[in-house]
Coordinates of C-alpha atoms in Angstrom, one line a residue:
M1 CA -5.5 19.3 -0.2
I2 CA -8.6 18.6 1.7
V3 CA -9.6 14.9 2.2
V4 CA -12.1 14.1 4.4
S5 CA -11.9 9.7 5.9
N6 CA -14.8 7.4 6.9
T7 CA -13.8 4.1 8.9
S8 CA -13.1 1.9 6.6
P9 CA -9.8 2.9 5.0
I10 CA -8.5 3.8 8.7
T11 CA -8.9 0.7 10.1
N12 CA -8.5 -1.6 6.8
L13 CA -4.8 -0.3 6.3
S14 CA -3.9 -0.1 10.0
A15 CA -4.9 -3.7 10.1
I16 CA -2.2 -4.4 7.9
Q17 CA 0.1 -1.6 8.8
K18 CA -0.2 0.3 5.8
I19 CA -1.7 3.6 7.4
D20 CA 1.0 5.9 6.2
I21 CA 0.1 5.5 2.6
L22 CA -2.3 8.1 3.5
R23 CA -0.1 10.1 4.8
Q24 CA 2.0 10.0 2.0
L25 CA -0.4 10.9 -0.4
Y26 CA -2.7 13.2 1.7
G27 CA -0.6 14.8 4.4
V28 CA -3.3 15.5 6.7
L29 CA -6.5 13.4 6.9
I30 CA -10.0 14.3 8.2
I31 CA -11.9 12.4 10.2
P32 CA -15.4 13.3 11.6
Q33 CA -16.4 12.9 15.5
A34 CA -18.4 10.2 14.6
V35 CA -15.4 8.9 12.9
Y36 CA -13.4 8.9 16.0
N37 CA -16.2 7.5 18.4
E38 CA -16.6 4.4 15.9
M39 CA -13.3 3.4 16.4
V40 CA -12.5 4.6 20.1
D41 CA -15.2 4.4 22.3
L42 CA -15.4 0.3 22.1
P43 CA -14.9 -1.9 24.6
Y44 CA -12.1 -3.5 22.6
E45 CA -9.4 -2.5 21.0
V46 CA -10.4 -2.1 16.4
P47 CA -7.4 -1.5 14.3
G48 CA -6.7 2.4 13.8
S49 CA -8.0 3.2 17.2
E50 CA -4.3 3.8 18.1
E51 CA -3.7 6.0 15.5
V52 CA -6.6 8.2 15.5
Q53 CA -5.6 9.1 19.0
T54 CA -2.0 9.3 18.6
L55 CA -1.0 10.7 14.7
S56 CA -0.8 14.2 14.1
W57 CA -1.6 14.2 10.9
I58 CA -5.3 12.4 11.5
Q59 CA -7.8 15.3 12.7
T60 CA -10.6 15.3 14.5
R61 CA -13.3 17.7 13.6
Q62 CA -17.3 18.0 14.3
A63 CA -19.6 18.0 11.5
T64 CA -21.7 21.4 12.2
N65 CA -24.9 20.9 9.9
R66 CA -26.3 18.3 12.5
S67 CA -30.2 18.6 10.4
L68 CA -28.1 17.0 7.4
V69 CA -26.2 14.4 9.3
A70 CA -29.8 13.5 10.8
E71 CA -31.4 13.0 7.2
L72 CA -28.5 10.9 6.1
R73 CA -28.4 8.7 9.3
L74 CA -31.8 8.0 7.8
E75 CA -29.7 5.7 5.0
I76 CA -26.3 5.2 5.9
D77 CA -24.7 5.0 9.5
A78 CA -23.6 7.8 12.0
G79 CA -19.7 8.2 10.7
E80 CA -20.8 8.0 6.6
S81 CA -23.0 10.4 7.5
E82 CA -20.8 12.9 9.5
A83 CA -17.9 12.3 6.8
I84 CA -20.3 13.6 4.1
A85 CA -21.4 16.7 6.1
L86 CA -17.8 17.4 6.7
A87 CA -16.8 16.8 3.3
I88 CA -19.8 19.0 1.8
E89 CA -18.8 21.8 4.6
L90 CA -15.1 22.0 3.8
N91 CA -15.2 21.7 0.5
A92 CA -13.2 18.8 0.7
N93 CA -11.1 17.9 -2.8
R94 CA -11.8 14.0 -1.8
L95 CA -14.1 11.7 0.4
L96 CA -12.5 8.7 1.0
I97 CA -15.2 5.8 1.8
D98 CA -15.9 2.5 0.9
D99 CA -19.8 1.7 1.5
Y100 CA -21.6 1.5 -1.6
Q101 CA -25.1 2.9 -0.3
A102 CA -22.9 6.1 1.2
R103 CA -20.8 6.8 -2.4
V104 CA -24.1 7.0 -4.1
I105 CA -25.3 9.3 -1.2
A106 CA -22.0 11.4 -1.7
S107 CA -22.4 11.7 -5.4
R108 CA -25.8 12.8 -4.8
F109 CA -23.7 16.0 -3.6
G110 CA -21.3 16.1 -6.2
L111 CA -18.4 14.8 -4.0
K112 CA -15.1 13.6 -5.1
F113 CA -14.7 10.2 -3.5
T114 CA -12.4 7.3 -3.7
G115 CA -12.7 3.9 -1.5
I116 CA -9.1 2.4 -0.3
L117 CA -8.7 0.4 -3.6
G118 CA -8.9 3.7 -5.5
V119 CA -6.1 4.7 -2.9
L120 CA -3.8 2.1 -3.2
L121 CA -4.0 2.6 -7.2
A122 CA -3.4 6.4 -6.6
A123 CA -0.1 5.5 -3.9
K124 CA 1.1 2.8 -6.9
K125 CA 0.8 5.9 -9.6
Q126 CA 3.0 8.3 -7.3
G127 CA 5.3 6.0 -6.8
L128 CA 4.2 5.4 -2.9
I129 CA 4.0 1.6 -3.8
T130 CA 5.6 -0.8 -6.1
A131 CA 2.2 -3.4 -6.2
V132 CA -1.4 -3.1 -5.1
K133 CA -2.1 -6.9 -5.8
P134 CA -0.7 -8.2 -2.5
I135 CA -1.8 -5.4 -0.6
V136 CA -4.9 -6.0 -1.6
D137 CA -4.4 -9.5 -0.6
D138 CA -3.2 -8.5 2.8
L139 CA -6.9 -6.4 3.0
I140 CA -9.0 -9.7 2.1
N141 CA -6.8 -11.9 3.8
Q142 CA -5.9 -10.2 7.1
A143 CA -8.5 -7.5 8.1
G144 CA -11.4 -9.1 6.1
F145 CA -11.8 -6.5 3.7
R146 CA -14.5 -8.0 1.2
V147 CA -13.6 -7.3 -2.3
S148 CA -15.9 -9.1 -5.5
D149 CA -14.0 -11.1 -7.9
R150 CA -14.8 -9.2 -10.8
L151 CA -13.5 -5.9 -8.9
Y152 CA -10.1 -8.1 -7.7
R153 CA -9.2 -8.6 -11.4
E154 CA -10.1 -5.1 -12.7
I155 CA -7.6 -3.1 -9.9
V156 CA -4.9 -5.6 -10.7
Q157 CA -5.4 -5.1 -14.2
M158 CA -5.5 -1.4 -13.7
A159 CA -2.7 -1.4 -11.3
D160 CA -0.9 -3.4 -14.7
E161 CA 0.0 -6.3 -12.3
V162 CA -0.6 -9.8 -13.4
L163 CA -3.2 -12.0 -11.8
E164 CA -1.2 -15.8 -10.7
E165 CA -3.5 -18.5 -12.3

């Protein structure tokens, strides 16, 4: 299975020490050079920056269709642009991406994508985690991940879990 990831799933799951869910689900994760750069070439450390440099199952590749990347950059950031271009080039089975506008563009290219919440639902379905809600709560409270109340309720319901009143 070929899976390309944007920055968000890696940084957010790293922030709550749950990045290994990605390895358990997908085996190998491919990130474009721009995603690597977004995480590593900063004057401060971000969650996931050490992981993308040290974990052998996270591989960095360069998107070669630079004209497509340049075209996509008119609408979305460098990491998202390269992730979409690389997913197309590799004929990826899945693109991990959370940004709404990037998802709209990915769908125009016929890419199959999921965000971090879909990753958690898949992990529960495969028995890799026992519950989605506490991890989503950690993403919100510790990583600053934004989820609307409506989506939060939907995800908890899709996971067959109970909302606390």
